[in-house]
């Protein structure tokens, strides 16, 4: 062990008795020391820094490993009617990702994926029990509009969204309903089959809808599930919903499900803003078996340094509602590539994610405090300044 020792200057007499001079290479006890006899008497152990680095490195590796390790309990046949089933979600995921890339405007997205979602959601709505909650299916075809977000200006027409609403049984004051929104997008990047980004979220939502639709009719709050058909082309479908659909004005908060990697555990990387954030984060931490959030990621993402965005921005800035933004972040090199495949999503992570989201939505559905969340003021939305504003141009003005 090499030790660097600094001590006060010795007297001449002491120096004569020293086994070496003041730059000597050994000490009286024979250990390997470098003696500096110029100023102070503190001793610094070089091995301390080595040990600290090793501990820090191991801790970082451990944290990354634990974050991406999904713990789950297998679903028995007796539990399938009340628990999320990864087997059911996997079937949805395999069928849609087998279509290949689904960019907005492609036949894979506008015809094949759309037909699949329409059929699945209609079947659930038609099959819901008479004693269960009221289940309403809706297909939105957006009319022309445009908006600006940052440096981007998006114009759109005829975008397609699929929605399924599960009504509560609780009377609302002044006949005003309060609903919670859950959002995914079924389109993909041009070169990607879009498993984690983002159809796995849609597959999870489909099976969770099954559980609520055939469950008891005793919800306190309405749940609205949105399957939007164009997110990758700079967020137009979420804008079409939040600015044009009649259900939008009844939404008080939302959960946005995204993908920025391929599989692994969900990371919460944006939340809020406003007073509703505390309720949402508290519900999240109390319902997810393995909650994981990153404040630094939120600050970095909202700073504008990352050239990317999610539907979270649209709901927050144009709907003026608070929410949570969650994404898969493992294996980020697969993001928007042909490697974002269904096979990369493990059984453990698919099951645990579905269990967690179902647990979260059950708490939200019965939370009486949800109705107390108020719409955001314009000053509370971080990006709701001149950089982000509705244009609402008519087609004649383009």
mmCIF file of C-alpha atoms in Angstrom:
data_model
loop_
_atom_site.group_PDB
_atom_site.id
_atom_site.type_symbol
_atom_site.label_atom_id
_atom_site.label_comp_id
_atom_site.label_asym_id
_atom_site.label_seq_id
_atom_site.Cartn_x
_atom_site.Cartn_y
_atom_site.Cartn_z
ATOM 1 C CA UNK A 1 0.000 0.000 0.000
ATOM 2 C CA UNK A 2 1.337 3.410 -0.960
ATOM 3 C CA UNK A 3 0.619 6.216 1.492
ATOM 4 C CA UNK A 4 1.374 9.884 0.989
ATOM 5 C CA UNK A 5 2.152 11.562 4.312
ATOM 6 C CA UNK A 6 2.474 15.272 4.936
ATOM 7 C CA UNK A 7 3.747 16.452 8.306
ATOM 8 C CA UNK A 8 5.130 19.539 9.985
ATOM 9 C CA UNK A 9 8.778 20.318 9.412
ATOM 10 C CA UNK A 10 11.005 18.549 11.885
ATOM 11 C CA UNK A 11 13.715 20.254 13.941
ATOM 12 C CA UNK A 12 17.341 19.919 12.799
ATOM 13 C CA UNK A 13 17.949 17.423 15.585
ATOM 14 C CA UNK A 14 15.008 15.334 14.491
ATOM 15 C CA UNK A 15 16.200 15.504 10.906
ATOM 16 C CA UNK A 16 19.589 14.080 11.870
ATOM 17 C CA UNK A 17 17.854 11.134 13.566
ATOM 18 C CA UNK A 18 15.594 10.454 10.567
ATOM 19 C CA UNK A 19 16.468 7.341 8.517
ATOM 20 C CA UNK A 20 16.157 9.399 5.336
ATOM 21 C CA UNK A 21 16.212 13.100 4.422
ATOM 22 C CA UNK A 22 13.071 15.142 3.972
ATOM 23 C CA UNK A 23 12.443 13.610 0.562
ATOM 24 C CA UNK A 24 13.281 10.151 1.776
ATOM 25 C CA UNK A 25 11.670 7.063 0.305
ATOM 26 C CA UNK A 26 11.059 5.059 3.454
ATOM 27 C CA UNK A 27 9.886 5.576 7.004
ATOM 28 C CA UNK A 28 11.108 4.318 10.329
ATOM 29 C CA UNK A 29 8.618 1.429 10.300
ATOM 30 C CA UNK A 30 9.849 0.237 6.926
ATOM 31 C CA UNK A 31 6.538 0.781 5.083
ATOM 32 C CA UNK A 32 6.440 2.154 1.577
ATOM 33 C CA UNK A 33 5.833 5.853 2.256
ATOM 34 C CA UNK A 34 6.695 9.119 0.621
ATOM 35 C CA UNK A 35 7.460 11.608 3.398
ATOM 36 C CA UNK A 36 6.928 15.304 2.728
ATOM 37 C CA UNK A 37 8.120 17.471 5.584
ATOM 38 C CA UNK A 38 7.150 20.893 4.380
ATOM 39 C CA UNK A 39 3.773 22.034 5.734
ATOM 40 C CA UNK A 40 0.989 20.139 7.507
ATOM 41 C CA UNK A 41 0.619 16.782 9.178
ATOM 42 C CA UNK A 42 -2.415 15.197 7.431
ATOM 43 C CA UNK A 43 -2.188 11.771 5.840
ATOM 44 C CA UNK A 44 -3.996 10.883 2.597
ATOM 45 C CA UNK A 45 -4.453 7.218 1.742
ATOM 46 C CA UNK A 46 -4.383 6.700 -2.042
ATOM 47 C CA UNK A 47 -6.324 3.476 -1.632
ATOM 48 C CA UNK A 48 -9.253 5.528 -0.250
ATOM 49 C CA UNK A 49 -9.869 7.036 -3.677
ATOM 50 C CA UNK A 50 -9.529 3.683 -5.391
ATOM 51 C CA UNK A 51 -12.028 2.128 -3.013
ATOM 52 C CA UNK A 52 -14.405 5.063 -3.454
ATOM 53 C CA UNK A 53 -14.291 4.754 -7.230
ATOM 54 C CA UNK A 54 -14.892 1.000 -7.104
ATOM 55 C CA UNK A 55 -17.860 1.427 -4.746
ATOM 56 C CA UNK A 56 -19.327 4.181 -6.939
ATOM 57 C CA UNK A 57 -18.900 2.075 -10.070
ATOM 58 C CA UNK A 58 -20.482 -1.009 -8.506
ATOM 59 C CA UNK A 59 -23.355 1.088 -7.149
ATOM 60 C CA UNK A 60 -24.018 2.570 -10.586
ATOM 61 C CA UNK A 61 -24.029 -0.853 -12.234
ATOM 62 C CA UNK A 62 -26.262 -2.215 -9.479
ATOM 63 C CA UNK A 63 -28.692 0.683 -9.804
ATOM 64 C CA UNK A 64 -28.969 0.174 -13.557
ATOM 65 C CA UNK A 65 -29.431 -3.568 -13.114
ATOM 66 C CA UNK A 66 -32.075 -3.219 -10.418
ATOM 67 C CA UNK A 67 -33.890 -0.547 -12.401
ATOM 68 C CA UNK A 68 -34.222 -2.887 -15.371
ATOM 69 C CA UNK A 69 -35.056 -6.008 -13.383
ATOM 70 C CA UNK A 70 -38.779 -6.677 -13.362
ATOM 71 C CA UNK A 71 -40.309 -8.638 -10.512
ATOM 72 C CA UNK A 72 -43.675 -10.213 -11.147
ATOM 73 C CA UNK A 73 -46.099 -12.884 -10.028
ATOM 74 C CA UNK A 74 -47.384 -15.269 -12.674
ATOM 75 C CA UNK A 75 -51.099 -15.145 -13.457
ATOM 76 C CA UNK A 76 -53.144 -18.264 -12.803
ATOM 77 C CA UNK A 77 -56.165 -19.243 -14.894
ATOM 78 C CA UNK A 78 -58.435 -18.348 -11.988
ATOM 79 C CA UNK A 79 -56.993 -14.818 -11.844
ATOM 80 C CA UNK A 80 -57.174 -13.915 -15.528
ATOM 81 C CA UNK A 81 -60.556 -12.200 -15.239
ATOM 82 C CA UNK A 82 -59.303 -9.796 -12.546
ATOM 83 C CA UNK A 83 -55.568 -9.553 -13.289
ATOM 84 C CA UNK A 84 -53.664 -8.217 -16.239
ATOM 85 C CA UNK A 85 -52.551 -11.021 -18.558
ATOM 86 C CA UNK A 86 -49.240 -10.667 -20.373
ATOM 87 C CA UNK A 87 -50.322 -13.558 -22.623
ATOM 88 C CA UNK A 88 -53.271 -11.546 -23.917
ATOM 89 C CA UNK A 89 -51.143 -8.426 -24.373
ATOM 90 C CA UNK A 90 -48.438 -10.427 -26.162
ATOM 91 C CA UNK A 91 -50.970 -11.628 -28.742
ATOM 92 C CA UNK A 92 -51.980 -8.025 -29.527
ATOM 93 C CA UNK A 93 -48.338 -6.974 -29.689
ATOM 94 C CA UNK A 94 -47.275 -9.791 -32.016
ATOM 95 C CA UNK A 95 -50.141 -9.225 -34.439
ATOM 96 C CA UNK A 96 -49.470 -5.512 -34.875
ATOM 97 C CA UNK A 97 -45.655 -5.565 -34.929
ATOM 98 C CA UNK A 98 -45.811 -8.327 -37.566
ATOM 99 C CA UNK A 99 -47.216 -5.661 -39.895
ATOM 100 C CA UNK A 100 -43.799 -3.989 -39.909
ATOM 101 C CA UNK A 101 -43.283 -0.214 -39.760
ATOM 102 C CA UNK A 102 -46.497 1.809 -39.388
ATOM 103 C CA UNK A 103 -45.771 5.478 -40.076
ATOM 104 C CA UNK A 104 -48.789 7.760 -40.220
ATOM 105 C CA UNK A 105 -50.331 7.654 -43.685
ATOM 106 C CA UNK A 106 -49.144 4.141 -44.503
ATOM 107 C CA UNK A 107 -51.595 1.341 -45.261
ATOM 108 C CA UNK A 108 -50.166 -0.642 -42.338
ATOM 109 C CA UNK A 109 -51.175 2.148 -39.970
ATOM 110 C CA UNK A 110 -54.303 3.611 -41.551
ATOM 111 C CA UNK A 111 -55.892 0.318 -42.624
ATOM 112 C CA UNK A 112 -54.441 -2.779 -40.962
ATOM 113 C CA UNK A 113 -53.604 -1.494 -37.477
ATOM 114 C CA UNK A 114 -56.696 0.716 -37.467
ATOM 115 C CA UNK A 115 -58.959 -2.206 -38.432
ATOM 116 C CA UNK A 116 -57.482 -4.341 -35.666
ATOM 117 C CA UNK A 117 -58.012 -1.720 -32.963
ATOM 118 C CA UNK A 118 -61.509 -0.890 -34.194
ATOM 119 C CA UNK A 119 -62.522 -4.539 -34.078
ATOM 120 C CA UNK A 120 -61.016 -5.222 -30.646
ATOM 121 C CA UNK A 121 -62.491 -2.128 -29.013
ATOM 122 C CA UNK A 122 -65.915 -2.575 -30.588
ATOM 123 C CA UNK A 123 -66.034 -6.182 -29.405
ATOM 124 C CA UNK A 124 -65.274 -5.127 -25.842
ATOM 125 C CA UNK A 125 -67.897 -2.372 -25.912
ATOM 126 C CA UNK A 126 -70.557 -4.692 -27.338
ATOM 127 C CA UNK A 127 -69.734 -7.572 -24.998
ATOM 128 C CA UNK A 128 -69.610 -5.604 -21.755
ATOM 129 C CA UNK A 129 -72.052 -7.029 -19.254
ATOM 130 C CA UNK A 130 -75.402 -5.393 -18.546
ATOM 131 C CA UNK A 131 -74.532 -5.222 -14.852
ATOM 132 C CA UNK A 132 -71.126 -3.685 -15.474
ATOM 133 C CA UNK A 133 -70.142 -0.088 -16.235
ATOM 134 C CA UNK A 134 -71.277 1.769 -19.324
ATOM 135 C CA UNK A 135 -68.628 1.289 -22.019
ATOM 136 C CA UNK A 136 -68.584 3.636 -25.012
ATOM 137 C CA UNK A 137 -66.475 3.231 -28.148
ATOM 138 C CA UNK A 138 -65.726 6.191 -30.403
ATOM 139 C CA UNK A 139 -63.703 6.699 -33.553
ATOM 140 C CA UNK A 140 -62.551 10.251 -34.165
ATOM 141 C CA UNK A 141 -61.595 11.506 -37.606
ATOM 142 C CA UNK A 142 -60.051 14.906 -37.028
ATOM 143 C CA UNK A 143 -60.897 17.931 -39.107
ATOM 144 C CA UNK A 144 -58.258 20.314 -40.382
ATOM 145 C CA UNK A 145 -56.165 22.242 -37.875
ATOM 146 C CA UNK A 146 -52.602 23.332 -37.219
ATOM 147 C CA UNK A 147 -50.429 24.306 -34.295
ATOM 148 C CA UNK A 148 -46.937 25.426 -33.419
ATOM 149 C CA UNK A 149 -44.713 23.766 -30.828
ATOM 150 C CA UNK A 150 -41.265 25.245 -30.497
ATOM 151 C CA UNK A 151 -39.773 25.541 -33.977
ATOM 152 C CA UNK A 152 -42.228 23.065 -35.494
ATOM 153 C CA UNK A 153 -45.491 23.911 -37.198
ATOM 154 C CA UNK A 154 -47.800 20.948 -37.762
ATOM 155 C CA UNK A 155 -50.859 20.931 -39.996
ATOM 156 C CA UNK A 156 -53.137 17.926 -40.272
ATOM 157 C CA UNK A 157 -56.449 16.613 -41.534
ATOM 158 C CA UNK A 158 -58.350 13.300 -41.376
ATOM 159 C CA UNK A 159 -56.241 11.873 -38.564
ATOM 160 C CA UNK A 160 -57.793 8.883 -36.829
ATOM 161 C CA UNK A 161 -58.070 8.268 -33.088
ATOM 162 C CA UNK A 162 -59.780 5.380 -31.312
ATOM 163 C CA UNK A 163 -61.290 5.886 -27.874
ATOM 164 C CA UNK A 164 -63.010 3.765 -25.293
ATOM 165 C CA UNK A 165 -64.658 5.314 -22.268
ATOM 166 C CA UNK A 166 -65.641 3.514 -19.077
ATOM 167 C CA UNK A 167 -68.197 5.566 -17.170
ATOM 168 C CA UNK A 168 -68.372 5.886 -13.426
ATOM 169 C CA UNK A 169 -71.504 5.203 -11.420
ATOM 170 C CA UNK A 170 -71.062 8.228 -9.151
ATOM 171 C CA UNK A 171 -73.378 11.235 -9.683
ATOM 172 C CA UNK A 172 -71.437 14.403 -10.451
ATOM 173 C CA UNK A 173 -72.269 17.847 -9.152
ATOM 174 C CA UNK A 174 -73.811 20.119 -11.783
ATOM 175 C CA UNK A 175 -73.781 17.104 -14.146
ATOM 176 C CA UNK A 176 -70.100 17.761 -14.826
ATOM 177 C CA UNK A 177 -68.169 14.552 -15.288
ATOM 178 C CA UNK A 178 -64.529 14.171 -14.348
ATOM 179 C CA UNK A 179 -62.408 11.804 -16.390
ATOM 180 C CA UNK A 180 -58.840 10.512 -16.383
ATOM 181 C CA UNK A 181 -57.067 9.998 -19.722
ATOM 182 C CA UNK A 182 -54.664 7.159 -20.602
ATOM 183 C CA UNK A 183 -52.832 7.626 -23.910
ATOM 184 C CA UNK A 184 -50.724 5.519 -26.272
ATOM 185 C CA UNK A 185 -49.948 5.788 -29.989
ATOM 186 C CA UNK A 186 -50.134 2.948 -32.489
ATOM 187 C CA UNK A 187 -48.092 4.473 -35.309
ATOM 188 C CA UNK A 188 -44.337 3.872 -35.477
ATOM 189 C CA UNK A 189 -41.164 5.429 -36.823
ATOM 190 C CA UNK A 190 -40.454 4.863 -40.515
ATOM 191 C CA UNK A 191 -37.920 2.040 -40.082
ATOM 192 C CA UNK A 192 -39.278 0.468 -36.914
ATOM 193 C CA UNK A 193 -41.904 -2.164 -36.058
ATOM 194 C CA UNK A 194 -42.564 -0.007 -32.989
ATOM 195 C CA UNK A 195 -42.838 -2.619 -30.249
ATOM 196 C CA UNK A 196 -41.739 -0.533 -27.257
ATOM 197 C CA UNK A 197 -42.452 2.697 -29.121
ATOM 198 C CA UNK A 198 -45.277 2.339 -28.670
ATOM 199 C CA UNK A 199 -47.592 -0.570 -29.366
ATOM 200 C CA UNK A 200 -46.714 -2.470 -26.209
ATOM 201 C CA UNK A 201 -48.459 0.366 -24.344
ATOM 202 C CA UNK A 202 -51.537 -0.052 -26.554
ATOM 203 C CA UNK A 203 -51.478 -3.826 -25.992
ATOM 204 C CA UNK A 204 -51.344 -3.304 -22.225
ATOM 205 C CA UNK A 205 -54.220 -0.828 -22.414
ATOM 206 C CA UNK A 206 -56.338 -3.284 -24.406
ATOM 207 C CA UNK A 207 -56.113 -5.929 -21.699
ATOM 208 C CA UNK A 208 -56.674 -3.423 -18.891
ATOM 209 C CA UNK A 209 -59.818 -2.232 -20.690
ATOM 210 C CA UNK A 210 -61.074 -5.823 -20.662
ATOM 211 C CA UNK A 211 -60.748 -5.967 -16.879
ATOM 212 C CA UNK A 212 -62.560 -2.677 -16.251
ATOM 213 C CA UNK A 213 -65.257 -3.309 -18.868
ATOM 214 C CA UNK A 214 -66.263 -6.617 -17.308
ATOM 215 C CA UNK A 215 -65.748 -5.479 -13.730
ATOM 216 C CA UNK A 216 -68.120 -3.924 -11.194
ATOM 217 C CA UNK A 217 -70.096 -0.792 -11.949
ATOM 218 C CA UNK A 218 -68.847 1.236 -9.000
ATOM 219 C CA UNK A 219 -66.139 3.567 -10.327
ATOM 220 C CA UNK A 220 -65.889 7.070 -8.895
ATOM 221 C CA UNK A 221 -64.221 8.607 -11.959
ATOM 222 C CA UNK A 222 -64.518 7.971 -15.688
ATOM 223 C CA UNK A 223 -61.589 6.429 -17.556
ATOM 224 C CA UNK A 224 -60.865 7.393 -21.170
ATOM 225 C CA UNK A 225 -58.429 5.247 -23.163
ATOM 226 C CA UNK A 226 -56.974 6.997 -26.220
ATOM 227 C CA UNK A 227 -55.221 5.115 -29.045
ATOM 228 C CA UNK A 228 -53.845 7.889 -31.219
ATOM 229 C CA UNK A 229 -52.750 7.246 -34.771
ATOM 230 C CA UNK A 230 -50.059 9.866 -35.363
ATOM 231 C CA UNK A 231 -47.485 10.721 -32.715
ATOM 232 C CA UNK A 232 -44.225 10.301 -34.585
ATOM 233 C CA UNK A 233 -45.132 13.046 -37.075
ATOM 234 C CA UNK A 234 -44.743 15.689 -34.346
ATOM 235 C CA UNK A 235 -47.760 14.951 -32.155
ATOM 236 C CA UNK A 236 -50.761 15.906 -34.323
ATOM 237 C CA UNK A 237 -53.213 13.205 -33.190
ATOM 238 C CA UNK A 238 -53.047 14.130 -29.526
ATOM 239 C CA UNK A 239 -53.612 17.759 -30.521
ATOM 240 C CA UNK A 240 -56.633 16.721 -32.591
ATOM 241 C CA UNK A 241 -58.119 14.922 -29.607
ATOM 242 C CA UNK A 242 -57.488 17.510 -26.910
ATOM 243 C CA UNK A 243 -58.693 20.437 -29.050
ATOM 244 C CA UNK A 244 -61.563 18.852 -31.010
ATOM 245 C CA UNK A 245 -63.107 15.907 -29.175
ATOM 246 C CA UNK A 246 -66.097 16.642 -26.877
ATOM 247 C CA UNK A 247 -64.742 14.352 -24.140
ATOM 248 C CA UNK A 248 -61.559 16.407 -23.817
ATOM 249 C CA UNK A 249 -63.126 19.167 -21.724
ATOM 250 C CA UNK A 250 -64.053 16.649 -18.993
ATOM 251 C CA UNK A 251 -60.485 15.368 -18.502
ATOM 252 C CA UNK A 252 -58.717 16.589 -15.367
ATOM 253 C CA UNK A 253 -55.445 14.600 -15.576
ATOM 254 C CA UNK A 254 -53.682 12.039 -17.745
ATOM 255 C CA UNK A 255 -51.110 9.269 -18.040
ATOM 256 C CA UNK A 256 -48.979 9.186 -21.191
ATOM 257 C CA UNK A 257 -47.229 5.920 -22.080
ATOM 258 C CA UNK A 258 -44.195 6.121 -24.356
ATOM 259 C CA UNK A 259 -41.039 4.335 -25.449
ATOM 260 C CA UNK A 260 -37.468 5.600 -25.794
ATOM 261 C CA UNK A 261 -35.709 2.249 -25.800
ATOM 262 C CA UNK A 262 -36.724 -1.364 -26.030
ATOM 263 C CA UNK A 263 -38.302 -3.057 -23.039
ATOM 264 C CA UNK A 264 -37.211 -2.868 -19.419
ATOM 265 C CA UNK A 265 -39.070 -1.070 -16.667
ATOM 266 C CA UNK A 266 -41.051 2.109 -17.105
ATOM 267 C CA UNK A 267 -39.283 5.322 -16.128
ATOM 268 C CA UNK A 268 -41.347 8.316 -15.042
ATOM 269 C CA UNK A 269 -39.527 11.275 -16.555
ATOM 270 C CA UNK A 270 -42.113 14.071 -16.529
ATOM 271 C CA UNK A 271 -44.858 14.989 -14.084
ATOM 272 C CA UNK A 272 -47.236 17.815 -13.324
ATOM 273 C CA UNK A 273 -47.363 20.728 -13.428
ATOM 274 C CA UNK A 274 -49.734 22.394 -10.999
ATOM 275 C CA UNK A 275 -51.362 21.244 -7.801
ATOM 276 C CA UNK A 276 -52.534 17.961 -9.315
ATOM 277 C CA UNK A 277 -48.961 16.704 -9.599
ATOM 278 C CA UNK A 278 -48.774 15.789 -5.915
ATOM 279 C CA UNK A 279 -51.850 13.571 -6.114
ATOM 280 C CA UNK A 280 -50.612 11.846 -9.273
ATOM 281 C CA UNK A 281 -47.096 11.193 -7.981
ATOM 282 C CA UNK A 282 -48.431 9.967 -4.647
ATOM 283 C CA UNK A 283 -50.775 7.575 -6.429
ATOM 284 C CA UNK A 284 -47.937 6.424 -8.673
ATOM 285 C CA UNK A 285 -45.552 5.715 -5.800
ATOM 286 C CA UNK A 286 -48.253 3.872 -3.887
ATOM 287 C CA UNK A 287 -49.431 1.666 -6.746
ATOM 288 C CA UNK A 288 -46.290 0.721 -8.696
ATOM 289 C CA UNK A 289 -44.448 -2.224 -7.152
ATOM 290 C CA UNK A 290 -41.147 -0.882 -8.505
ATOM 291 C CA UNK A 291 -41.562 2.862 -9.041
ATOM 292 C CA UNK A 292 -38.698 4.625 -10.763
ATOM 293 C CA UNK A 293 -38.578 8.325 -11.565
ATOM 294 C CA UNK A 294 -35.796 10.673 -12.555
ATOM 295 C CA UNK A 295 -35.929 14.372 -11.670
ATOM 296 C CA UNK A 296 -32.781 15.104 -13.683
ATOM 297 C CA UNK A 297 -34.396 13.555 -16.757
ATOM 298 C CA UNK A 298 -37.416 15.825 -16.310
ATOM 299 C CA UNK A 299 -35.265 18.955 -16.055
ATOM 300 C CA UNK A 300 -33.182 17.906 -19.051
ATOM 301 C CA UNK A 301 -36.205 17.025 -21.152
ATOM 302 C CA UNK A 302 -38.086 20.239 -20.387
ATOM 303 C CA UNK A 303 -34.993 22.362 -21.008
ATOM 304 C CA UNK A 304 -35.333 21.769 -24.724
ATOM 305 C CA UNK A 305 -31.849 20.285 -25.049
ATOM 306 C CA UNK A 306 -33.267 16.945 -26.177
ATOM 307 C CA UNK A 307 -34.620 17.197 -29.755
ATOM 308 C CA UNK A 308 -37.648 15.060 -28.989
ATOM 309 C CA UNK A 309 -41.075 15.378 -27.432
ATOM 310 C CA UNK A 310 -44.138 13.396 -26.421
ATOM 311 C CA UNK A 311 -47.891 13.840 -26.265
ATOM 312 C CA UNK A 312 -47.367 14.986 -22.672
ATOM 313 C CA UNK A 313 -46.534 18.449 -24.011
ATOM 314 C CA UNK A 314 -49.746 18.639 -26.046
ATOM 315 C CA UNK A 315 -52.053 17.613 -23.212
ATOM 316 C CA UNK A 316 -50.284 19.971 -20.818
ATOM 317 C CA UNK A 317 -50.009 23.015 -23.056
ATOM 318 C CA UNK A 318 -53.215 22.795 -25.083
ATOM 319 C CA UNK A 319 -55.431 20.890 -22.657
ATOM 320 C CA UNK A 320 -54.044 22.663 -19.581
ATOM 321 C CA UNK A 321 -54.136 19.467 -17.537
ATOM 322 C CA UNK A 322 -51.423 17.859 -15.375
ATOM 323 C CA UNK A 323 -50.159 14.355 -15.961
ATOM 324 C CA UNK A 324 -47.413 11.758 -15.804
ATOM 325 C CA UNK A 325 -45.103 10.802 -18.659
ATOM 326 C CA UNK A 326 -43.566 7.309 -18.594
ATOM 327 C CA UNK A 327 -41.341 5.515 -21.080
ATOM 328 C CA UNK A 328 -39.295 2.378 -21.628
ATOM 329 C CA UNK A 329 -35.627 3.385 -21.711
ATOM 330 C CA UNK A 330 -33.627 0.128 -21.762
ATOM 331 C CA UNK A 331 -31.486 -0.584 -24.830
ATOM 332 C CA UNK A 332 -31.823 2.935 -26.137
ATOM 333 C CA UNK A 333 -29.850 2.031 -29.255
ATOM 334 C CA UNK A 334 -32.988 0.214 -30.505
ATOM 335 C CA UNK A 335 -35.085 3.383 -30.397
ATOM 336 C CA UNK A 336 -36.653 4.153 -33.799
ATOM 337 C CA UNK A 337 -34.775 1.281 -35.467
ATOM 338 C CA UNK A 338 -35.662 -2.131 -36.873
ATOM 339 C CA UNK A 339 -34.432 -3.643 -33.604
ATOM 340 C CA UNK A 340 -37.400 -2.373 -31.566
ATOM 341 C CA UNK A 341 -39.033 -5.787 -31.780
ATOM 342 C CA UNK A 342 -41.575 -7.674 -29.699
ATOM 343 C CA UNK A 343 -39.007 -10.333 -28.756
ATOM 344 C CA UNK A 344 -36.969 -7.785 -26.781
ATOM 345 C CA UNK A 345 -39.805 -7.240 -24.310
ATOM 346 C CA UNK A 346 -39.447 -9.822 -21.565
ATOM 347 C CA UNK A 347 -42.341 -11.711 -20.036
ATOM 348 C CA UNK A 348 -41.409 -10.386 -16.599
ATOM 349 C CA UNK A 349 -41.402 -6.726 -17.643
ATOM 350 C CA UNK A 350 -44.596 -7.019 -19.691
ATOM 351 C CA UNK A 351 -46.466 -8.615 -16.791
ATOM 352 C CA UNK A 352 -45.102 -6.299 -14.108
ATOM 353 C CA UNK A 353 -45.808 -3.196 -16.196
ATOM 354 C CA UNK A 354 -49.387 -4.286 -16.816
ATOM 355 C CA UNK A 355 -49.892 -5.084 -13.135
ATOM 356 C CA UNK A 356 -48.507 -1.688 -12.118
ATOM 357 C CA UNK A 357 -50.579 0.344 -14.573
ATOM 358 C CA UNK A 358 -53.737 -1.561 -13.639
ATOM 359 C CA UNK A 359 -53.039 -0.927 -9.949
ATOM 360 C CA UNK A 360 -52.476 2.774 -10.671
ATOM 361 C CA UNK A 361 -55.703 3.119 -12.666
ATOM 362 C CA UNK A 362 -57.730 1.309 -10.026
ATOM 363 C CA UNK A 363 -56.605 3.853 -7.459
ATOM 364 C CA UNK A 364 -57.326 6.728 -9.827
ATOM 365 C CA UNK A 365 -60.753 5.341 -10.730
ATOM 366 C CA UNK A 366 -61.845 5.324 -7.076
ATOM 367 C CA UNK A 367 -60.060 8.482 -5.897
ATOM 368 C CA UNK A 368 -62.563 11.142 -4.862
ATOM 369 C CA UNK A 369 -59.813 13.770 -4.783
ATOM 370 C CA UNK A 370 -59.354 13.560 -8.555
ATOM 371 C CA UNK A 371 -62.352 15.843 -9.047
ATOM 372 C CA UNK A 372 -60.571 18.565 -7.052
ATOM 373 C CA UNK A 373 -57.833 18.960 -9.676
ATOM 374 C CA UNK A 374 -58.318 22.252 -11.460
ATOM 375 C CA UNK A 375 -57.306 23.253 -14.953
ATOM 376 C CA UNK A 376 -53.840 24.751 -15.208
ATOM 377 C CA UNK A 377 -53.349 28.449 -15.591
ATOM 378 C CA UNK A 378 -51.398 29.433 -18.669
ATOM 379 C CA UNK A 379 -48.465 30.508 -16.488
ATOM 380 C CA UNK A 380 -48.259 26.994 -14.988
ATOM 381 C CA UNK A 381 -47.591 25.306 -18.325
ATOM 382 C CA UNK A 382 -43.809 25.568 -18.892
ATOM 383 C CA UNK A 383 -44.093 25.896 -22.650
ATOM 384 C CA UNK A 384 -47.352 27.771 -22.996
ATOM 385 C CA UNK A 385 -45.769 31.003 -24.169
ATOM 386 C CA UNK A 386 -45.356 32.449 -27.635
ATOM 387 C CA UNK A 387 -43.346 29.383 -28.686
ATOM 388 C CA UNK A 388 -46.369 27.115 -28.313
ATOM 389 C CA UNK A 389 -49.684 28.416 -29.494
ATOM 390 C CA UNK A 390 -52.653 27.344 -31.578
ATOM 391 C CA UNK A 391 -52.770 28.734 -35.075
ATOM 392 C CA UNK A 392 -56.125 27.345 -36.255
ATOM 393 C CA UNK A 393 -55.491 28.407 -39.823
ATOM 394 C CA UNK A 394 -58.088 27.588 -42.425
ATOM 395 C CA UNK A 395 -57.055 25.648 -45.497
ATOM 396 C CA UNK A 396 -57.406 28.837 -47.542
ATOM 397 C CA UNK A 397 -54.673 30.498 -45.496
ATOM 398 C CA UNK A 398 -52.020 27.851 -46.173
#
